[in-house]
Amino acid sequence: MGQVTTGTVVPGGGELDPSALDVEVLLTEADRVALLRAEARRGLTATPKQLPPKWFYDERGSALFESITRQPEYYLTRREREILGAHAAEIARTTQATTLVELGSGSSEKTRLLLDALRDESSLRRFMPFDVCLPAVADAAASLRRDYAGLDIKAVVGDFNEHVRFLPRTLTGGPVLVAFLGSTIGNFDDGERTRFFSALRFVLRPGDWFLLGADLVKAKRRLDAAYNDAAGVTVMFNKNVLRVLNRDLRASFDEELFDHVAAYDPERELVDIRLRARAAHDVKVRGLGLTVHFAAGEEMRTEISVKFRRAGLERALRDAGFSRARWWTDRARDFSLSLWRAK
Ligand code: AVJ
């Protein structure tokens, strides 16, 4: 699978100032395609079929996700911003972080609240946005660089499931704060989540910090609405993975032959997100030398979005070697932000 190579690239062009860009690539474009090939082959030949959610996020997919965060039904981002707005100063005061790492940073928009608070504490030296999408991190780094002069910004392109352990140690010393916001942790199944917390704990030193945004269990009708917005942006987002396969694996998926299906399962406490074939048909995936048959009504899972309870998260993080420092929710108790300390 994708071989890990390290190096510094300067994406050419646009209005980015190349001399100011410092991007560490743990996942090159060639690695990315090799990983996609392996994961697509496995998922498309499995029963039931499934695809990992990270493949939504090419440039278009990242933009569609940003648009989801602005939909009225998608409360998550607004709730998390409310909590960050209320407690960023306390997070900065408590952690005195010199390095902020943001996993799955996307546009790094909410991060500004943290960066502002850490700047006010004058502890912060370095910011490392870490994302699977190079254009997303490169843009985020460029725009932050304009607004936070003097901050050492080093973007990292990687798959945080595989590459957290390669997170380079900061040169400046002092406490590290790793932020994992937006309830992206919800994309992991139980095993992946356990492995992720352990891998993260392994790269941290005692006294380092972990800030976690996690969506909470709530009424099914609100969760179903959040993942089936009236404007249909989530439909386009879900189907974007088919475009990624068409482009990068020369596949022949027809978006019109699939329906978006997303429903909260109260037993498993997760939103199950799928694409359902409207009719029986074959799809050629030339890049894999594969023809994939879909039966009429067959569902392919593209994402899970696990919803959390305080007790469950606490147990998982304690087991991984963290102790809890703070637990906050928004006023409606929809979303949680929690701060953990590496033991
Ligand atoms: C980015 C994983 C947090 O699960 O809510 C939004 C992705 N999928 N709508 C989520 C998503 C469909 C989102 N995360």
Coordinates of C-alpha atoms and ligand atoms in Angstrom, one line a residue:
M1 CA 0.0 0.0 0.0
G2 CA 1.0 3.6 -0.2
Q3 CA 4.6 3.9 0.6
V4 CA 5.4 6.7 3.0
T5 CA 7.7 9.3 1.6
T6 CA 8.6 12.5 3.3
G7 CA 9.7 15.7 1.6
T8 CA 8.7 19.3 1.1
V9 CA 6.7 20.3 -1.9
V10 CA 5.7 23.7 -3.1
P11 CA 2.5 23.5 -5.0
G12 CA 3.1 25.8 -7.9
G13 CA 0.8 28.5 -9.0
G14 CA -2.2 30.5 -7.9
E15 CA -1.8 33.3 -5.5
L16 CA 0.1 31.1 -3.1
D17 CA 3.4 32.6 -2.2
P18 CA 5.7 29.5 -2.8
S19 CA 8.5 30.8 -0.6
A20 CA 6.2 30.9 2.4
L21 CA 4.7 27.5 1.8
D22 CA 6.0 24.6 3.8
V23 CA 4.1 21.4 3.3
E24 CA 5.2 18.0 4.5
V25 CA 3.8 15.3 2.4
L26 CA 3.4 11.9 4.1
L27 CA 0.9 10.9 1.4
T28 CA 2.0 11.8 -2.1
E29 CA -0.3 11.9 -5.0
A30 CA 1.1 8.5 -6.1
D31 CA 0.6 7.1 -2.6
R32 CA -2.9 8.5 -2.5
V33 CA -3.9 6.7 -5.7
A34 CA -2.2 3.5 -4.6
L35 CA -4.1 3.6 -1.3
L36 CA -7.4 4.4 -3.1
R37 CA -6.8 1.5 -5.5
A38 CA -6.2 -0.9 -2.6
E39 CA -9.1 0.3 -0.5
A40 CA -11.5 0.5 -3.5
R41 CA -10.6 -3.0 -4.6
R42 CA -11.2 -4.3 -1.1
G43 CA -14.5 -2.4 -0.6
L44 CA -16.0 -3.0 -4.0
T45 CA -15.4 -6.7 -3.8
A46 CA -16.6 -7.1 -0.2
T47 CA -20.2 -8.1 0.8
P48 CA -21.8 -5.7 1.6
K49 CA -19.9 -3.2 -0.5
Q50 CA -18.3 -0.2 1.2
L51 CA -15.9 2.6 0.6
P52 CA -13.9 4.5 3.3
P53 CA -15.2 8.1 3.8
K54 CA -11.8 9.8 3.3
W55 CA -12.3 9.4 -0.5
F56 CA -15.1 12.1 -0.4
Y57 CA -12.4 14.8 0.1
D58 CA -10.9 15.8 -3.2
E59 CA -11.1 19.6 -3.8
R60 CA -14.8 19.4 -4.8
G61 CA -15.7 17.2 -1.9
S62 CA -13.9 19.4 0.6
A63 CA -15.9 22.4 -0.8
L64 CA -19.1 20.4 -0.6
F65 CA -18.4 19.5 3.0
E66 CA -17.8 23.2 3.8
S67 CA -21.2 23.9 2.2
I68 CA -22.8 21.2 4.4
T69 CA -21.6 23.0 7.5
R70 CA -23.6 26.0 6.5
Q71 CA -26.9 24.1 6.0
P72 CA -29.6 24.9 8.6
E73 CA -30.1 21.2 9.5
Y74 CA -26.4 20.5 10.0
Y75 CA -26.1 21.8 13.6
L76 CA -22.7 20.3 14.4
T77 CA -20.4 23.0 13.1
R78 CA -22.4 25.8 14.7
R79 CA -22.6 24.0 18.0
E80 CA -18.9 23.3 18.1
R81 CA -18.1 26.9 17.2
E82 CA -20.3 28.1 20.1
I83 CA -18.3 25.9 22.5
L84 CA -15.0 27.0 21.1
G85 CA -16.0 30.6 21.3
A86 CA -16.9 30.2 25.0
H87 CA -13.9 28.2 26.1
A88 CA -10.9 28.9 23.7
A89 CA -9.4 31.3 26.3
E90 CA -9.6 28.6 29.0
I91 CA -8.1 26.0 26.6
A92 CA -5.2 28.3 25.9
R93 CA -4.7 29.2 29.5
T94 CA -4.8 25.6 30.6
T95 CA -2.6 24.1 27.9
Q96 CA 0.0 26.8 27.3
A97 CA 0.5 25.0 24.1
T98 CA 3.6 25.9 22.0
T99 CA 2.5 23.7 19.0
L100 CA -1.1 23.3 17.8
V101 CA -1.7 20.3 15.5
E102 CA -5.1 20.1 13.8
L103 CA -6.1 16.7 12.4
G104 CA -8.5 16.7 9.4
S105 CA -8.2 20.4 9.4
G106 CA -10.0 21.1 6.1
S107 CA -10.4 24.9 5.9
S108 CA -9.1 25.4 9.5
E109 CA -11.9 28.0 9.9
K110 CA -12.8 27.1 13.5
T111 CA -9.1 26.9 14.4
R112 CA -8.9 30.6 14.2
L113 CA -10.7 30.8 17.6
L114 CA -8.0 28.6 19.1
L115 CA -5.2 30.4 17.3
D116 CA -6.4 33.8 18.6
A117 CA -6.7 32.5 22.2
L118 CA -3.3 30.9 22.1
R119 CA -1.8 34.0 20.6
D120 CA -3.2 36.0 23.5
E121 CA -1.4 33.7 25.9
S122 CA 1.7 34.2 23.8
S123 CA 2.6 30.5 24.1
L124 CA 2.1 29.4 20.5
R125 CA 5.0 29.1 18.1
R126 CA 3.9 26.6 15.6
F127 CA 0.7 25.4 13.8
M128 CA 0.5 22.2 11.9
P129 CA -2.7 21.6 9.9
F130 CA -2.9 17.9 8.9
D131 CA -5.3 16.8 6.2
V132 CA -5.7 14.2 3.4
C133 CA -6.5 16.9 0.9
L134 CA -3.4 18.9 -0.3
P135 CA -5.3 21.8 -1.8
A136 CA -7.3 22.2 1.4
V137 CA -4.3 22.3 3.7
A138 CA -2.3 24.4 1.3
D139 CA -5.1 27.0 1.1
A140 CA -5.6 27.0 4.8
A141 CA -1.9 27.4 5.4
A142 CA -1.7 30.3 2.9
S143 CA -4.6 32.2 4.4
L144 CA -3.5 31.7 8.0
R145 CA 0.0 32.8 7.1
R146 CA -1.4 36.1 6.0
D147 CA -3.3 36.6 9.3
Y148 CA -0.8 35.2 11.8
A149 CA 2.5 36.7 10.9
G150 CA 5.3 35.2 12.9
L151 CA 3.6 31.9 13.4
D152 CA 5.6 28.9 12.1
I153 CA 3.0 27.1 9.9
K154 CA 3.8 23.6 8.6
A155 CA 1.1 21.8 6.8
V156 CA 1.1 18.0 6.7
V157 CA -0.7 16.0 4.0
G158 CA -1.5 12.5 5.2
D159 CA -4.1 10.0 6.2
F160 CA -4.4 10.5 10.0
N161 CA -5.4 6.9 10.4
E162 CA -2.1 5.7 9.1
H163 CA 0.2 8.7 9.6
V164 CA -0.4 10.1 13.1
R165 CA 2.6 8.1 14.2
F166 CA 4.8 10.0 11.8
L167 CA 3.8 13.4 13.1
P168 CA 7.2 15.1 13.4
R169 CA 8.1 16.3 16.8
T170 CA 8.2 20.0 17.3
L171 CA 11.6 21.6 17.5
T172 CA 10.6 24.2 19.9
G173 CA 9.6 22.0 22.8
G174 CA 6.9 22.8 25.2
P175 CA 3.4 21.3 25.3
V176 CA 1.7 20.1 22.1
L177 CA -2.1 20.5 21.7
V178 CA -3.6 18.1 19.1
A179 CA -7.1 19.2 18.0
F180 CA -9.4 16.8 16.3
L181 CA -12.6 18.8 15.7
G182 CA -15.9 18.4 13.9
S183 CA -16.7 14.9 15.2
T184 CA -14.5 13.4 12.5
I185 CA -13.8 10.7 15.1
G186 CA -17.4 9.6 14.3
N187 CA -16.1 8.2 11.0
F188 CA -14.1 5.5 12.8
D189 CA -15.6 2.1 13.8
D190 CA -14.8 0.8 17.3
G191 CA -11.6 -0.8 16.4
E192 CA -10.3 2.1 14.3
R193 CA -11.2 4.5 17.2
T194 CA -9.3 2.4 19.7
R195 CA -6.3 2.2 17.5
F196 CA -6.4 5.9 16.7
F197 CA -6.4 6.9 20.4
S198 CA -3.5 4.6 21.2
A199 CA -1.5 5.8 18.2
L200 CA -2.1 9.4 19.1
R201 CA -1.1 8.7 22.8
F202 CA 2.1 7.1 21.5
V203 CA 3.2 10.2 19.6
L204 CA 2.4 12.5 22.6
R205 CA 4.5 13.0 25.7
P206 CA 3.1 13.1 29.2
G207 CA 1.7 16.6 29.7
D208 CA 0.7 17.1 26.1
W209 CA -3.0 17.8 25.3
F210 CA -5.8 16.4 23.1
L211 CA -8.9 18.5 22.2
L212 CA -11.7 16.4 20.8
G213 CA -15.0 17.5 19.2
A214 CA -17.6 14.8 19.3
D215 CA -21.3 14.9 18.3
L216 CA -23.7 13.5 21.0
V217 CA -26.5 11.0 20.8
K218 CA -29.8 12.7 20.3
A219 CA -33.3 12.4 18.8
K220 CA -33.4 10.4 15.5
R221 CA -35.4 13.0 13.7
R222 CA -32.7 15.6 14.2
L223 CA -29.9 13.3 13.1
D224 CA -31.8 12.2 10.0
A225 CA -32.5 15.8 9.1
A226 CA -28.8 16.7 9.6
Y227 CA -27.7 14.0 7.1
N228 CA -30.6 14.7 4.6
D229 CA -30.5 18.4 4.2
A230 CA -33.3 19.9 2.1
A231 CA -31.0 21.7 -0.3
G232 CA -29.5 18.3 -1.2
V233 CA -25.9 19.2 -0.6
T234 CA -25.3 15.9 1.3
V235 CA -26.5 14.0 -1.7
M236 CA -23.9 15.6 -3.9
F237 CA -21.2 15.1 -1.2
N238 CA -22.1 11.4 -0.9
K239 CA -22.0 10.9 -4.6
N240 CA -18.7 12.8 -5.0
V241 CA -16.9 9.6 -4.1
L242 CA -18.2 8.1 -7.3
R243 CA -16.6 11.0 -9.3
V244 CA -13.4 10.4 -7.4
L245 CA -13.4 6.8 -8.5
N246 CA -14.3 7.7 -12.1
R247 CA -11.5 10.2 -12.3
D248 CA -8.7 8.4 -10.4
L249 CA -9.5 4.8 -11.1
R250 CA -11.1 5.3 -14.6
A251 CA -14.4 3.9 -13.3
S252 CA -17.8 4.3 -15.0
F253 CA -20.1 5.1 -12.1
D254 CA -23.3 6.9 -13.1
E255 CA -24.4 9.2 -10.3
E256 CA -28.0 9.0 -11.6
L257 CA -28.2 5.3 -10.9
F258 CA -27.7 5.8 -7.2
D259 CA -29.8 7.3 -4.3
H260 CA -28.4 8.9 -1.2
V261 CA -29.5 7.0 1.9
A262 CA -28.7 8.2 5.4
A263 CA -30.5 7.1 8.6
Y264 CA -29.7 7.1 12.3
D265 CA -29.6 3.7 13.9
P266 CA -30.5 4.2 17.5
E267 CA -29.3 0.7 18.4
R268 CA -25.8 1.2 17.2
E269 CA -25.9 5.0 17.9
L270 CA -24.6 5.9 14.4
V271 CA -25.7 7.4 11.2
D272 CA -25.3 4.9 8.4
I273 CA -24.7 6.6 5.1
R274 CA -25.0 4.7 1.9
L275 CA -25.5 4.8 -1.9
R276 CA -28.3 2.6 -3.1
A277 CA -28.4 1.3 -6.7
R278 CA -31.7 2.3 -8.4
A279 CA -31.5 -0.5 -10.9
A280 CA -29.3 -3.6 -11.5
H281 CA -26.2 -2.6 -13.5
D282 CA -22.5 -3.2 -14.0
V283 CA -19.8 -0.7 -13.3
K284 CA -16.4 -0.9 -15.0
V285 CA -13.4 0.1 -12.9
R286 CA -10.7 0.1 -15.5
G287 CA -7.9 1.2 -13.1
L288 CA -8.6 -2.0 -11.2
G289 CA -9.4 -4.3 -14.1
L290 CA -12.7 -5.0 -12.4
T291 CA -16.3 -5.1 -13.3
V292 CA -18.6 -4.6 -10.3
H293 CA -22.2 -5.7 -10.4
F294 CA -24.9 -3.9 -8.4
A295 CA -28.2 -5.5 -7.8
A296 CA -31.3 -3.3 -7.9
G297 CA -31.6 -1.8 -4.4
E298 CA -28.2 -2.9 -3.4
E299 CA -26.6 -0.5 -0.8
M300 CA -22.9 0.4 -0.6
R301 CA -21.8 2.0 2.7
T302 CA -19.8 5.2 2.2
E303 CA -19.6 6.5 5.7
I304 CA -20.6 6.0 9.4
S305 CA -21.0 8.9 11.7
V306 CA -21.0 7.6 15.3
K307 CA -22.7 9.6 18.0
F308 CA -21.2 9.6 21.4
R309 CA -22.0 9.6 25.1
R310 CA -19.7 11.0 27.7
A311 CA -19.2 7.7 29.6
G312 CA -18.1 5.9 26.4
L313 CA -15.6 8.5 25.3
E314 CA -14.2 8.8 28.8
R315 CA -13.6 5.0 29.0
A316 CA -12.0 4.9 25.6
L317 CA -9.6 7.8 26.3
R318 CA -8.7 6.6 29.8
D319 CA -7.9 3.2 28.3
A320 CA -5.6 4.8 25.8
G321 CA -3.7 6.7 28.5
F322 CA -5.4 10.1 28.7
S323 CA -6.9 11.8 31.7
R324 CA -9.8 14.2 31.3
A325 CA -9.2 17.8 32.0
R326 CA -12.5 19.4 30.8
W327 CA -15.8 18.5 29.3
W328 CA -18.0 21.1 27.7
T329 CA -21.2 21.1 25.7
D330 CA -23.1 23.8 23.9
R331 CA -26.3 25.2 25.6
A332 CA -28.5 22.7 23.7
R333 CA -26.2 19.8 24.7
D334 CA -26.0 18.7 21.1
F335 CA -22.2 18.6 20.8
S336 CA -19.2 18.1 23.1
L337 CA -15.7 19.5 23.2
S338 CA -13.4 17.8 25.7
L339 CA -9.8 18.3 26.7
W340 CA -7.6 15.4 27.6
R341 CA -4.1 15.2 29.0
A342 CA -1.6 12.5 28.1
K343 CA -0.6 10.6 31.2
Ligands
AVJ1 C1 -16.8 15.4 8.7 C2 -17.2 13.2 9.5 C3 -17.8 15.0 10.9 O1 -20.0 12.8 10.0 O2 -21.1 14.6 10.2 C4 -21.5 15.3 6.9 C5 -19.2 14.2 7.4 N1 -21.1 13.4 6.1 N2 -22.6 15.0 6.2 C6 -20.2 14.0 9.7 C7 -20.6 14.3 6.9 C8 -22.4 13.8 5.7 C9 -19.1 14.6 8.9 N3 -17.8 14.5 9.4

